[in-house]
Amino acid sequence: MTATSWSVTRLLRDRNAALYLTGVVVSGFGTSALWLVSGVWVKDLTGSDGLAALCTATLWAPTLLGPALGALADRVRRKPLVVRTNLALALLLLPLCTVRSAASVWLLLAVLVLYGAAGVVEDAASSALVVTAVDPALLGDFNGLRMTAREGMKLVAPLTGAALYTAYGGPGVALLDACTFVLAAGLCALLRVREEPPARASRGSGRGRTAEGVRLLLAHPALRPLVLAGGATMCLASLGSSMNYAVVAALGHSPAYTGVMYAVQGVGSVGVGLVSGPALRRLGERRFAAYGIALTGVAVAGRVVPCDIALLTCSLAGGLGLPCVLVAAHTAVQREIPAAALGRATATADTLMFAPNVLGLAVGAALVELVDHRLLLPVFGGALLLTAGALGVPGRKAVRGARTGRGRPPRP
C-alpha cells in the first residue's frame, strides 16, 4: 500500500474526518449547483449579461471582509456555530422560491451577498474546528481531500443543477441547496469534539480581535510569505484565465469549448488533493507550494501554443499546480496559529489569497481587449515562475522553524 492510499484510508476510517468530509461533499454539491444556476437564472429573467455576471461578484464580495467576519468564529465554540450557520443558510435560501420576475432579482442578489458572508464565517469556524477534530499529523491529507471533494463537486453539480433548473426553475435549485445545508448541519452535529469556551481575551472589541488576527498572520515568518505568494498566484492565474476565450477563439473553437478546459482543470485539482498529504510531509509547505506555483506558471505560458493537445495539457497542469499553494497555506495556518485566534487568521488568509482573484479577473478583462493574449500569457507565466522562485528560497527564521518542527502544535 502506498503512502497516499494509507493516509487516505486512515483518514476515512476516522469518524470525525469521514463525517466532516461527507458534509463538505453534500454542501459543496448544493453550492456549486447554485453558483452556476444563479447567473443563468438572472440572465433568463432580465436578459442582462452584466447582472448575470454580478451574481459571481456578490458571492465573492464578502471575502473582502474576511478578517472581521472570521473574528466572529473566535467568540464562540466552533461546532455549534457551524451547525447554526448551515441551518441559517438553509433558511436564507427559502425566499428565493418567490423570485419569478425581473422585479425580484434584487432579492436574489441580496441573498447571494448574505450567502457569501455566512460562507466566510462557516469556513473560518470549520477550519478551526478541524484542528480539534482531526489528528494534527493528518491535517495536510485532510486539507487535500477537502480540496478533492470540493473540486469533484464542481465537476458533477453544475450539470445536475442545470438539469434541475431546466425541469423546475431556479426555486428548485434553491430548495436543493437548502436541503444540502440541513444535511451538512446534521453531519457536523455528529462530530465528537471537546471545545472549551473561548477565553475572555477572544471576546474583546471587534476591531481588536480583527487586528490581532491580521497581526498574527502577517508577523509570522513562515506564514506571511506563503499567504502573500498565494495571493499573487491567484491574481496572476486569474489574469491568465481572462485570456481563455481569446485562446479558444484562436484555435477556431466556440466559447463553449472553455467548459472542456475547466473540466480538465478540475480533474487535475481532484488528483492533487489525493497526494497533498504525503507531498507536504516530504517537501514541507513552502517547497510544495513553490512547485505548484511553478507548474501553474508553465501551464499559463504554455497556452500560447496553437494546439488542442497542448491547451488541454496546460489545463490539466494548471489544475494540478494551482491548489498546492492554497492547501499548503491553510495547513500551515492551522499548524502555527493558536486555536483561540484561528478563525480570524484563517479568514484573513482567505481574504489575502482570494481577493486578488477578483482584481485579476477585472484587469484581465480589460487587458485582453487591448493586448494580444500571445504576448500577455508568457508575461503572466514568467511572473508566476518568479513568485515560485522567491517562495522556494526560505529566510533564516523559516529555516530555523522547519528544523525545529515548523512551529508549535495547535492547541486543543
mmCIF file of C-alpha atoms in Angstrom:
data_model
loop_
_atom_site.group_PDB
_atom_site.id
_atom_site.type_symbol
_atom_site.label_atom_id
_atom_site.label_comp_id
_atom_site.label_asym_id
_atom_site.label_seq_id
_atom_site.Cartn_x
_atom_site.Cartn_y
_atom_site.Cartn_z
ATOM 1 C CA MET A 1 0.000 0.000 0.000
ATOM 2 C CA THR A 2 1.385 3.424 -0.990
ATOM 3 C CA ALA A 3 1.800 6.301 1.458
ATOM 4 C CA THR A 4 -1.028 8.161 -0.273
ATOM 5 C CA SER A 5 -3.526 5.312 -0.106
ATOM 6 C CA TRP A 6 -2.566 4.573 3.513
ATOM 7 C CA SER A 7 -3.102 8.165 4.667
ATOM 8 C CA VAL A 8 -6.397 8.427 2.776
ATOM 9 C CA THR A 9 -7.585 5.131 4.265
ATOM 10 C CA ARG A 10 -6.543 6.229 7.740
ATOM 11 C CA LEU A 11 -8.446 9.493 7.356
ATOM 12 C CA LEU A 12 -11.616 7.870 6.061
ATOM 13 C CA ARG A 13 -11.556 5.407 8.963
ATOM 14 C CA ASP A 14 -11.524 8.328 11.373
ATOM 15 C CA ARG A 15 -15.136 9.029 12.339
ATOM 16 C CA ASN A 16 -14.764 12.801 12.629
ATOM 17 C CA ALA A 17 -12.829 13.160 9.386
ATOM 18 C CA ALA A 18 -15.301 10.989 7.468
ATOM 19 C CA LEU A 19 -18.298 12.930 8.804
ATOM 20 C CA TYR A 20 -16.721 16.283 8.036
ATOM 21 C CA LEU A 21 -15.665 15.313 4.507
ATOM 22 C CA THR A 22 -19.144 13.962 3.806
ATOM 23 C CA GLY A 23 -20.545 17.309 4.908
ATOM 24 C CA VAL A 24 -18.145 19.082 2.520
ATOM 25 C CA VAL A 25 -19.343 16.887 -0.351
ATOM 26 C CA VAL A 26 -23.023 17.456 0.462
ATOM 27 C CA SER A 27 -22.902 21.233 0.968
ATOM 28 C CA GLY A 28 -20.390 21.679 -1.859
ATOM 29 C CA PHE A 29 -22.770 19.932 -4.226
ATOM 30 C CA GLY A 30 -25.557 22.399 -3.461
ATOM 31 C CA THR A 31 -23.289 25.439 -3.537
ATOM 32 C CA SER A 32 -21.758 24.509 -6.900
ATOM 33 C CA ALA A 33 -25.200 23.932 -8.384
ATOM 34 C CA LEU A 34 -26.496 27.310 -7.179
ATOM 35 C CA TRP A 35 -23.316 29.102 -8.292
ATOM 36 C CA LEU A 36 -23.930 28.086 -11.908
ATOM 37 C CA VAL A 37 -27.697 28.463 -11.895
ATOM 38 C CA SER A 38 -27.817 31.927 -10.269
ATOM 39 C CA GLY A 39 -26.222 33.585 -13.300
ATOM 40 C CA VAL A 40 -28.405 31.668 -15.753
ATOM 41 C CA TRP A 41 -31.457 32.496 -13.654
ATOM 42 C CA VAL A 42 -30.746 36.242 -13.684
ATOM 43 C CA LYS A 43 -29.950 36.168 -17.400
ATOM 44 C CA ASP A 44 -33.275 34.487 -18.167
ATOM 45 C CA LEU A 45 -35.237 36.961 -16.024
ATOM 46 C CA THR A 46 -33.535 40.166 -17.130
ATOM 47 C CA GLY A 47 -31.665 39.436 -20.354
ATOM 48 C CA SER A 48 -28.673 41.298 -18.871
ATOM 49 C CA ASP A 49 -25.173 39.833 -19.127
ATOM 50 C CA GLY A 50 -23.926 42.382 -16.581
ATOM 51 C CA LEU A 51 -26.443 41.393 -13.922
ATOM 52 C CA ALA A 52 -25.730 37.730 -14.590
ATOM 53 C CA ALA A 53 -22.013 38.327 -14.042
ATOM 54 C CA LEU A 54 -22.836 40.293 -10.885
ATOM 55 C CA CYS A 55 -24.006 37.062 -9.247
ATOM 56 C CA THR A 56 -20.451 35.773 -9.022
ATOM 57 C CA ALA A 57 -19.222 39.139 -7.758
ATOM 58 C CA THR A 58 -21.816 39.211 -4.969
ATOM 59 C CA LEU A 59 -20.758 35.766 -3.792
ATOM 60 C CA TRP A 60 -17.086 36.799 -3.707
ATOM 61 C CA ALA A 61 -17.553 40.291 -2.259
ATOM 62 C CA PRO A 62 -17.848 39.275 1.446
ATOM 63 C CA THR A 63 -14.373 37.731 1.209
ATOM 64 C CA LEU A 64 -13.055 41.297 1.435
ATOM 65 C CA LEU A 65 -14.479 41.435 4.985
ATOM 66 C CA GLY A 66 -12.812 38.156 5.937
ATOM 67 C CA PRO A 67 -10.745 39.448 8.897
ATOM 68 C CA ALA A 68 -13.830 40.951 10.565
ATOM 69 C CA LEU A 69 -16.194 38.074 9.740
ATOM 70 C CA GLY A 70 -13.616 35.481 10.784
ATOM 71 C CA ALA A 71 -13.312 37.137 14.197
ATOM 72 C CA LEU A 72 -16.893 36.011 14.886
ATOM 73 C CA ALA A 73 -15.687 32.413 14.751
ATOM 74 C CA ASP A 74 -13.338 33.057 17.684
ATOM 75 C CA ARG A 75 -16.019 34.408 20.013
ATOM 76 C CA VAL A 76 -17.969 31.160 20.465
ATOM 77 C CA ARG A 77 -17.456 27.403 20.279
ATOM 78 C CA ARG A 78 -16.972 26.413 16.649
ATOM 79 C CA LYS A 79 -19.116 23.269 16.360
ATOM 80 C CA PRO A 80 -22.404 24.944 17.395
ATOM 81 C CA LEU A 81 -21.524 27.901 15.163
ATOM 82 C CA VAL A 82 -21.005 25.675 12.105
ATOM 83 C CA VAL A 83 -24.269 23.823 12.762
ATOM 84 C CA ARG A 84 -26.253 27.028 13.227
ATOM 85 C CA THR A 85 -24.667 28.719 10.213
ATOM 86 C CA ASN A 86 -25.596 25.805 7.958
ATOM 87 C CA LEU A 87 -29.172 25.881 9.247
ATOM 88 C CA ALA A 88 -29.289 29.654 8.780
ATOM 89 C CA LEU A 89 -28.109 29.240 5.177
ATOM 90 C CA ALA A 90 -30.894 26.735 4.575
ATOM 91 C CA LEU A 91 -33.475 29.239 5.833
ATOM 92 C CA LEU A 92 -31.842 32.074 3.890
ATOM 93 C CA LEU A 93 -32.434 30.252 0.598
ATOM 94 C CA LEU A 94 -36.168 29.761 1.087
ATOM 95 C CA PRO A 95 -37.176 33.306 -0.017
ATOM 96 C CA LEU A 96 -35.649 32.534 -3.428
ATOM 97 C CA CYS A 97 -38.739 30.439 -4.156
ATOM 98 C CA THR A 98 -40.542 33.755 -4.710
ATOM 99 C CA VAL A 99 -38.085 35.035 -7.362
ATOM 100 C CA ARG A 100 -40.031 34.694 -10.622
ATOM 101 C CA SER A 101 -39.593 38.025 -12.422
ATOM 102 C CA ALA A 102 -37.018 40.721 -13.152
ATOM 103 C CA ALA A 103 -38.557 42.887 -10.432
ATOM 104 C CA SER A 104 -37.464 40.405 -7.733
ATOM 105 C CA VAL A 105 -33.886 39.875 -8.939
ATOM 106 C CA TRP A 106 -32.725 42.276 -6.201
ATOM 107 C CA LEU A 107 -33.825 39.663 -3.657
ATOM 108 C CA LEU A 108 -31.659 37.012 -5.316
ATOM 109 C CA LEU A 109 -28.616 39.314 -5.273
ATOM 110 C CA ALA A 110 -29.219 40.258 -1.633
ATOM 111 C CA VAL A 111 -29.454 36.591 -0.661
ATOM 112 C CA LEU A 112 -26.210 35.866 -2.520
ATOM 113 C CA VAL A 113 -24.382 38.597 -0.571
ATOM 114 C CA LEU A 114 -25.589 37.156 2.760
ATOM 115 C CA TYR A 115 -24.823 33.659 1.455
ATOM 116 C CA GLY A 116 -21.229 34.675 0.760
ATOM 117 C CA ALA A 117 -20.851 36.361 4.157
ATOM 118 C CA ALA A 118 -22.200 33.316 6.015
ATOM 119 C CA GLY A 119 -19.855 31.160 3.969
ATOM 120 C CA VAL A 120 -16.837 33.180 5.151
ATOM 121 C CA VAL A 121 -17.874 32.697 8.787
ATOM 122 C CA GLU A 122 -18.589 28.996 8.258
ATOM 123 C CA ASP A 123 -15.241 28.383 6.513
ATOM 124 C CA ALA A 124 -13.341 30.145 9.308
ATOM 125 C CA ALA A 125 -15.143 28.208 12.047
ATOM 126 C CA SER A 126 -14.753 24.917 10.172
ATOM 127 C CA SER A 127 -11.019 25.388 9.704
ATOM 128 C CA ALA A 128 -10.628 25.973 13.449
ATOM 129 C CA LEU A 129 -12.930 23.058 14.268
ATOM 130 C CA VAL A 130 -10.888 20.700 12.078
ATOM 131 C CA VAL A 131 -7.850 21.224 14.306
ATOM 132 C CA THR A 132 -9.730 19.764 17.278
ATOM 133 C CA ALA A 133 -11.499 17.049 15.271
ATOM 134 C CA VAL A 134 -8.649 15.591 13.177
ATOM 135 C CA ASP A 135 -5.228 14.192 14.074
ATOM 136 C CA PRO A 136 -2.777 17.123 13.594
ATOM 137 C CA ALA A 137 -0.392 14.793 11.746
ATOM 138 C CA LEU A 138 -3.057 14.319 9.056
ATOM 139 C CA LEU A 139 -4.024 17.964 8.530
ATOM 140 C CA GLY A 140 -2.273 18.101 5.150
ATOM 141 C CA ASP A 141 -4.031 14.922 3.996
ATOM 142 C CA PHE A 142 -7.350 16.270 5.267
ATOM 143 C CA ASN A 143 -6.996 19.628 3.512
ATOM 144 C CA GLY A 144 -6.024 17.832 0.318
ATOM 145 C CA LEU A 145 -9.072 15.562 0.496
ATOM 146 C CA ARG A 146 -11.271 18.564 1.238
ATOM 147 C CA MET A 147 -9.929 20.160 -1.943
ATOM 148 C CA THR A 148 -10.631 16.939 -3.848
ATOM 149 C CA ALA A 149 -14.193 16.823 -2.509
ATOM 150 C CA ARG A 150 -14.927 20.435 -3.422
ATOM 151 C CA GLU A 151 -13.398 20.236 -6.882
ATOM 152 C CA GLY A 152 -15.112 16.922 -7.521
ATOM 153 C CA MET A 153 -18.472 18.522 -6.791
ATOM 154 C CA LYS A 154 -17.666 21.286 -9.280
ATOM 155 C CA LEU A 155 -17.417 18.596 -11.958
ATOM 156 C CA VAL A 156 -20.748 16.950 -11.093
ATOM 157 C CA ALA A 157 -23.028 19.550 -9.503
ATOM 158 C CA PRO A 158 -23.265 22.120 -12.348
ATOM 159 C CA LEU A 159 -24.698 19.508 -14.727
ATOM 160 C CA THR A 160 -27.183 18.356 -12.090
ATOM 161 C CA GLY A 161 -28.098 21.951 -11.275
ATOM 162 C CA ALA A 162 -28.616 22.764 -14.951
ATOM 163 C CA ALA A 163 -30.904 19.748 -15.376
ATOM 164 C CA LEU A 164 -32.874 20.660 -12.250
ATOM 165 C CA TYR A 165 -33.136 24.275 -13.409
ATOM 166 C CA THR A 166 -34.490 23.168 -16.776
ATOM 167 C CA ALA A 167 -37.116 20.989 -15.092
ATOM 168 C CA TYR A 168 -38.135 23.098 -12.068
ATOM 169 C CA GLY A 169 -36.524 26.510 -12.474
ATOM 170 C CA GLY A 170 -34.359 28.433 -10.012
ATOM 171 C CA PRO A 171 -36.549 27.752 -6.958
ATOM 172 C CA GLY A 172 -35.959 24.024 -7.390
ATOM 173 C CA VAL A 173 -32.182 24.515 -7.247
ATOM 174 C CA ALA A 174 -32.528 26.805 -4.208
ATOM 175 C CA LEU A 175 -34.517 24.121 -2.387
ATOM 176 C CA LEU A 176 -31.884 21.514 -3.282
ATOM 177 C CA ASP A 177 -29.148 23.741 -1.849
ATOM 178 C CA ALA A 178 -31.203 24.340 1.306
ATOM 179 C CA CYS A 179 -31.572 20.582 1.818
ATOM 180 C CA THR A 180 -27.817 20.067 1.460
ATOM 181 C CA PHE A 181 -27.169 22.615 4.214
ATOM 182 C CA VAL A 182 -29.597 20.859 6.530
ATOM 183 C CA LEU A 183 -27.787 17.560 5.897
ATOM 184 C CA ALA A 184 -24.398 19.212 6.430
ATOM 185 C CA ALA A 185 -25.611 20.652 9.748
ATOM 186 C CA GLY A 186 -26.738 17.198 10.863
ATOM 187 C CA LEU A 187 -23.395 15.640 9.948
ATOM 188 C CA CYS A 188 -21.488 18.351 11.834
ATOM 189 C CA ALA A 189 -23.711 17.814 14.885
ATOM 190 C CA LEU A 190 -22.483 14.196 14.988
ATOM 191 C CA LEU A 191 -18.821 15.221 15.352
ATOM 192 C CA ARG A 192 -17.236 14.200 18.655
ATOM 193 C CA VAL A 193 -15.077 17.100 19.776
ATOM 194 C CA ARG A 194 -14.230 18.762 23.070
ATOM 195 C CA GLU A 195 -14.252 22.533 22.874
ATOM 196 C CA GLU A 196 -13.578 24.865 25.728
ATOM 197 C CA PRO A 197 -15.451 28.195 25.806
ATOM 198 C CA PRO A 198 -13.315 30.938 24.222
ATOM 199 C CA ALA A 199 -11.102 32.868 26.608
ATOM 200 C CA ARG A 200 -12.222 36.319 27.708
ATOM 201 C CA ALA A 201 -9.451 37.858 25.580
ATOM 202 C CA SER A 202 -11.105 36.350 22.499
ATOM 203 C CA ARG A 203 -14.287 38.266 23.353
ATOM 204 C CA GLY A 204 -12.727 41.718 23.242
ATOM 205 C CA SER A 205 -13.641 44.536 20.885
ATOM 206 C CA GLY A 206 -14.337 43.601 17.286
ATOM 207 C CA ARG A 207 -11.618 45.922 15.972
ATOM 208 C CA GLY A 208 -9.076 44.489 18.421
ATOM 209 C CA ARG A 209 -9.892 40.886 17.513
ATOM 210 C CA THR A 210 -9.649 41.634 13.805
ATOM 211 C CA ALA A 211 -6.325 43.450 14.162
ATOM 212 C CA GLU A 212 -4.901 40.624 16.269
ATOM 213 C CA GLY A 213 -5.750 38.052 13.597
ATOM 214 C CA VAL A 214 -4.079 40.133 10.899
ATOM 215 C CA ARG A 215 -1.013 40.728 13.092
ATOM 216 C CA LEU A 216 -0.583 37.044 13.940
ATOM 217 C CA LEU A 217 -0.692 36.115 10.277
ATOM 218 C CA LEU A 218 1.486 38.825 8.761
ATOM 219 C CA ALA A 219 4.068 38.855 11.561
ATOM 220 C CA HIS A 220 4.703 35.109 11.287
ATOM 221 C CA PRO A 221 7.911 34.440 9.301
ATOM 222 C CA ALA A 222 6.635 31.178 7.811
ATOM 223 C CA LEU A 223 3.006 32.134 7.120
ATOM 224 C CA ARG A 224 3.454 35.603 5.638
ATOM 225 C CA PRO A 225 5.382 34.522 2.501
ATOM 226 C CA LEU A 226 3.030 31.590 1.918
ATOM 227 C CA VAL A 227 -0.121 33.688 2.101
ATOM 228 C CA LEU A 228 1.298 36.555 0.051
ATOM 229 C CA ALA A 229 2.542 34.097 -2.583
ATOM 230 C CA GLY A 230 -0.949 32.582 -2.602
ATOM 231 C CA GLY A 231 -2.496 35.993 -3.294
ATOM 232 C CA ALA A 232 -0.006 36.742 -6.072
ATOM 233 C CA THR A 233 -0.624 33.324 -7.602
ATOM 234 C CA MET A 234 -4.404 33.717 -7.578
ATOM 235 C CA CYS A 235 -4.128 37.173 -9.150
ATOM 236 C CA LEU A 236 -1.777 36.022 -11.928
ATOM 237 C CA ALA A 237 -3.751 32.839 -12.564
ATOM 238 C CA SER A 238 -6.930 34.932 -12.870
ATOM 239 C CA LEU A 239 -5.201 37.244 -15.323
ATOM 240 C CA GLY A 240 -4.330 34.154 -17.341
ATOM 241 C CA SER A 241 -7.837 32.703 -17.182
ATOM 242 C CA SER A 242 -9.218 36.013 -18.501
ATOM 243 C CA MET A 243 -7.487 35.119 -21.774
ATOM 244 C CA ASN A 244 -9.263 31.758 -22.124
ATOM 245 C CA TYR A 245 -11.914 32.923 -24.573
ATOM 246 C CA ALA A 246 -9.246 34.526 -26.759
ATOM 247 C CA VAL A 247 -7.158 31.337 -26.610
ATOM 248 C CA VAL A 248 -10.132 29.206 -27.602
ATOM 249 C CA ALA A 249 -11.101 31.571 -30.426
ATOM 250 C CA ALA A 250 -7.545 31.476 -31.794
ATOM 251 C CA LEU A 251 -7.883 27.700 -32.107
ATOM 252 C CA GLY A 252 -11.137 28.060 -34.024
ATOM 253 C CA HIS A 253 -13.450 26.780 -31.276
ATOM 254 C CA SER A 254 -16.667 28.256 -29.918
ATOM 255 C CA PRO A 255 -16.714 29.832 -26.424
ATOM 256 C CA ALA A 256 -18.385 26.675 -25.096
ATOM 257 C CA TYR A 257 -15.014 24.904 -25.503
ATOM 258 C CA THR A 258 -13.839 26.671 -22.352
ATOM 259 C CA GLY A 259 -16.096 24.221 -20.499
ATOM 260 C CA VAL A 260 -13.823 21.397 -21.650
ATOM 261 C CA MET A 261 -10.812 23.317 -20.350
ATOM 262 C CA TYR A 262 -12.400 23.810 -16.929
ATOM 263 C CA ALA A 263 -13.423 20.167 -16.730
ATOM 264 C CA VAL A 264 -9.853 19.011 -17.434
ATOM 265 C CA GLN A 265 -8.538 21.533 -14.908
ATOM 266 C CA GLY A 266 -10.991 20.171 -12.344
ATOM 267 C CA VAL A 267 -9.672 16.648 -12.894
ATOM 268 C CA GLY A 268 -6.176 17.913 -12.091
ATOM 269 C CA SER A 269 -7.389 19.601 -8.894
ATOM 270 C CA VAL A 270 -9.109 16.417 -7.772
ATOM 271 C CA GLY A 271 -5.909 14.462 -8.365
ATOM 272 C CA VAL A 272 -3.559 16.786 -6.497
ATOM 273 C CA GLY A 273 -5.815 16.709 -3.456
ATOM 274 C CA LEU A 274 -5.207 12.976 -3.094
ATOM 275 C CA VAL A 275 -1.417 13.344 -2.933
ATOM 276 C CA SER A 276 -1.190 16.607 -0.982
ATOM 277 C CA GLY A 277 -0.686 14.989 2.432
ATOM 278 C CA PRO A 278 2.335 12.809 1.527
ATOM 279 C CA ALA A 279 3.785 15.612 -0.619
ATOM 280 C CA LEU A 280 3.542 18.105 2.255
ATOM 281 C CA ARG A 281 5.270 15.683 4.620
ATOM 282 C CA ARG A 282 8.060 15.081 2.133
ATOM 283 C CA LEU A 283 8.571 18.637 0.850
ATOM 284 C CA GLY A 284 7.182 20.909 3.545
ATOM 285 C CA GLU A 285 4.576 23.589 2.935
ATOM 286 C CA ARG A 286 6.919 26.074 1.309
ATOM 287 C CA ARG A 287 8.510 23.831 -1.322
ATOM 288 C CA PHE A 288 5.209 22.105 -2.084
ATOM 289 C CA ALA A 289 3.603 25.492 -2.745
ATOM 290 C CA ALA A 290 6.583 26.686 -4.823
ATOM 291 C CA TYR A 291 6.499 23.617 -7.069
ATOM 292 C CA GLY A 292 2.762 24.067 -7.580
ATOM 293 C CA ILE A 293 3.145 27.755 -8.460
ATOM 294 C CA ALA A 294 5.928 26.936 -10.929
ATOM 295 C CA LEU A 295 3.738 24.301 -12.602
ATOM 296 C CA THR A 296 0.923 26.863 -12.806
ATOM 297 C CA GLY A 297 3.305 29.332 -14.445
ATOM 298 C CA VAL A 298 4.303 26.811 -17.111
ATOM 299 C CA ALA A 299 0.619 25.998 -17.675
ATOM 300 C CA VAL A 300 -0.324 29.661 -18.130
ATOM 301 C CA ALA A 301 2.524 30.441 -20.530
ATOM 302 C CA GLY A 302 2.005 27.183 -22.434
ATOM 303 C CA ARG A 303 -1.468 28.227 -23.587
ATOM 304 C CA VAL A 304 0.118 30.268 -26.372
ATOM 305 C CA VAL A 305 0.985 27.026 -28.196
ATOM 306 C CA PRO A 306 -1.617 26.745 -31.010
ATOM 307 C CA CYS A 307 -2.577 23.132 -30.407
ATOM 308 C CA ASP A 308 -5.553 21.469 -28.713
ATOM 309 C CA ILE A 309 -3.405 18.830 -27.032
ATOM 310 C CA ALA A 310 -1.085 21.494 -25.619
ATOM 311 C CA LEU A 311 -4.039 23.547 -24.373
ATOM 312 C CA LEU A 312 -5.680 20.615 -22.572
ATOM 313 C CA THR A 313 -2.327 19.514 -21.148
ATOM 314 C CA CYS A 314 -1.815 23.019 -19.763
ATOM 315 C CA SER A 315 -5.339 22.950 -18.321
ATOM 316 C CA LEU A 316 -4.523 19.714 -16.517
ATOM 317 C CA ALA A 317 -1.198 21.119 -15.293
ATOM 318 C CA GLY A 318 -2.933 24.250 -14.027
ATOM 319 C CA GLY A 319 -5.432 22.117 -12.133
ATOM 320 C CA LEU A 320 -2.571 20.201 -10.533
ATOM 321 C CA GLY A 321 -0.486 23.248 -9.673
ATOM 322 C CA LEU A 322 -2.862 25.990 -8.552
ATOM 323 C CA PRO A 323 -4.343 24.257 -5.458
ATOM 324 C CA CYS A 324 -0.901 23.483 -3.994
ATOM 325 C CA VAL A 325 -0.297 26.916 -2.504
ATOM 326 C CA LEU A 326 -3.848 27.048 -1.100
ATOM 327 C CA VAL A 327 -3.561 23.651 0.607
ATOM 328 C CA ALA A 328 -0.072 24.489 1.894
ATOM 329 C CA ALA A 329 -1.119 27.878 3.273
ATOM 330 C CA HIS A 330 -4.255 26.568 5.007
ATOM 331 C CA THR A 331 -2.340 23.669 6.548
ATOM 332 C CA ALA A 332 0.423 25.977 7.774
ATOM 333 C CA VAL A 333 -2.094 28.391 9.321
ATOM 334 C CA GLN A 334 -3.797 25.513 11.149
ATOM 335 C CA ARG A 335 -0.450 24.275 12.496
ATOM 336 C CA GLU A 336 1.064 27.600 13.515
ATOM 337 C CA ILE A 337 -1.746 29.864 14.764
ATOM 338 C CA PRO A 338 -3.101 29.345 18.309
ATOM 339 C CA ALA A 339 -6.584 27.837 18.307
ATOM 340 C CA ALA A 340 -8.125 30.891 20.011
ATOM 341 C CA ALA A 341 -7.271 33.094 17.003
ATOM 342 C CA LEU A 342 -7.562 30.519 14.243
ATOM 343 C CA GLY A 343 -10.938 31.669 12.932
ATOM 344 C CA ARG A 344 -9.903 35.242 12.208
ATOM 345 C CA ALA A 345 -6.445 34.186 10.952
ATOM 346 C CA THR A 346 -7.991 31.707 8.502
ATOM 347 C CA ALA A 347 -10.462 34.282 7.200
ATOM 348 C CA THR A 348 -7.662 36.854 6.858
ATOM 349 C CA ALA A 349 -5.597 34.354 4.886
ATOM 350 C CA ASP A 350 -8.568 33.696 2.609
ATOM 351 C CA THR A 351 -9.028 37.431 2.039
ATOM 352 C CA LEU A 352 -5.359 37.928 1.167
ATOM 353 C CA MET A 353 -5.372 34.947 -1.196
ATOM 354 C CA PHE A 354 -8.793 35.225 -2.855
ATOM 355 C CA ALA A 355 -9.451 38.969 -3.055
ATOM 356 C CA PRO A 356 -6.650 39.352 -5.681
ATOM 357 C CA ASN A 357 -8.611 36.821 -7.755
ATOM 358 C CA VAL A 358 -11.317 39.449 -8.308
ATOM 359 C CA LEU A 359 -8.702 42.076 -9.226
ATOM 360 C CA GLY A 360 -7.052 39.723 -11.697
ATOM 361 C CA LEU A 361 -10.330 38.946 -13.447
ATOM 362 C CA ALA A 362 -11.205 42.640 -13.775
ATOM 363 C CA VAL A 363 -7.781 43.753 -15.037
ATOM 364 C CA GLY A 364 -7.508 40.760 -17.359
ATOM 365 C CA ALA A 365 -10.894 41.521 -18.911
ATOM 366 C CA ALA A 366 -9.593 44.986 -19.824
ATOM 367 C CA LEU A 367 -6.150 43.863 -20.996
ATOM 368 C CA VAL A 368 -7.427 41.169 -23.356
ATOM 369 C CA GLU A 369 -9.203 43.889 -25.353
ATOM 370 C CA LEU A 370 -6.005 45.957 -25.677
ATOM 371 C CA VAL A 371 -3.109 43.488 -25.999
ATOM 372 C CA ASP A 372 -2.688 40.209 -27.884
ATOM 373 C CA HIS A 373 -3.080 37.277 -25.487
ATOM 374 C CA ARG A 374 0.009 35.643 -27.021
ATOM 375 C CA LEU A 375 2.085 38.477 -25.585
ATOM 376 C CA LEU A 376 0.371 38.551 -22.190
ATOM 377 C CA LEU A 377 0.331 34.862 -21.268
ATOM 378 C CA PRO A 378 4.146 34.410 -21.255
ATOM 379 C CA VAL A 379 4.402 37.529 -19.048
ATOM 380 C CA PHE A 380 1.903 36.128 -16.540
ATOM 381 C CA GLY A 381 3.593 32.729 -16.634
ATOM 382 C CA GLY A 382 7.007 34.298 -16.083
ATOM 383 C CA ALA A 383 5.702 36.282 -13.111
ATOM 384 C CA LEU A 384 4.382 33.048 -11.600
ATOM 385 C CA LEU A 385 7.790 31.412 -12.029
ATOM 386 C CA LEU A 386 9.411 34.368 -10.265
ATOM 387 C CA THR A 387 6.886 34.020 -7.432
ATOM 388 C CA ALA A 388 7.722 30.326 -7.136
ATOM 389 C CA GLY A 389 11.439 31.081 -7.100
ATOM 390 C CA ALA A 390 11.079 33.689 -4.360
ATOM 391 C CA LEU A 391 8.964 31.347 -2.222
ATOM 392 C CA GLY A 392 11.358 28.445 -2.730
ATOM 393 C CA VAL A 393 14.205 30.321 -1.014
ATOM 394 C CA PRO A 394 13.223 30.461 2.692
ATOM 395 C CA GLY A 395 14.627 33.080 5.011
ATOM 396 C CA ARG A 396 16.638 32.255 8.121
ATOM 397 C CA LYS A 397 13.664 32.322 10.510
ATOM 398 C CA ALA A 398 11.654 29.993 8.298
ATOM 399 C CA VAL A 399 14.574 27.589 8.039
ATOM 400 C CA ARG A 400 15.013 27.551 11.813
ATOM 401 C CA GLY A 401 11.281 26.889 12.196
ATOM 402 C CA ALA A 402 11.456 23.969 9.776
ATOM 403 C CA ARG A 403 14.426 22.435 11.598
ATOM 404 C CA THR A 404 12.632 22.608 14.918
ATOM 405 C CA GLY A 405 9.428 21.007 13.708
ATOM 406 C CA ARG A 406 7.827 24.027 11.934
ATOM 407 C CA GLY A 407 6.409 25.726 14.993
ATOM 408 C CA ARG A 408 4.316 24.674 17.919
ATOM 409 C CA PRO A 409 1.484 22.176 17.583
ATOM 410 C CA PRO A 410 -2.030 23.631 17.566
ATOM 411 C CA ARG A 411 -3.728 23.900 20.936
ATOM 412 C CA PRO A 412 -6.758 21.716 21.557
#
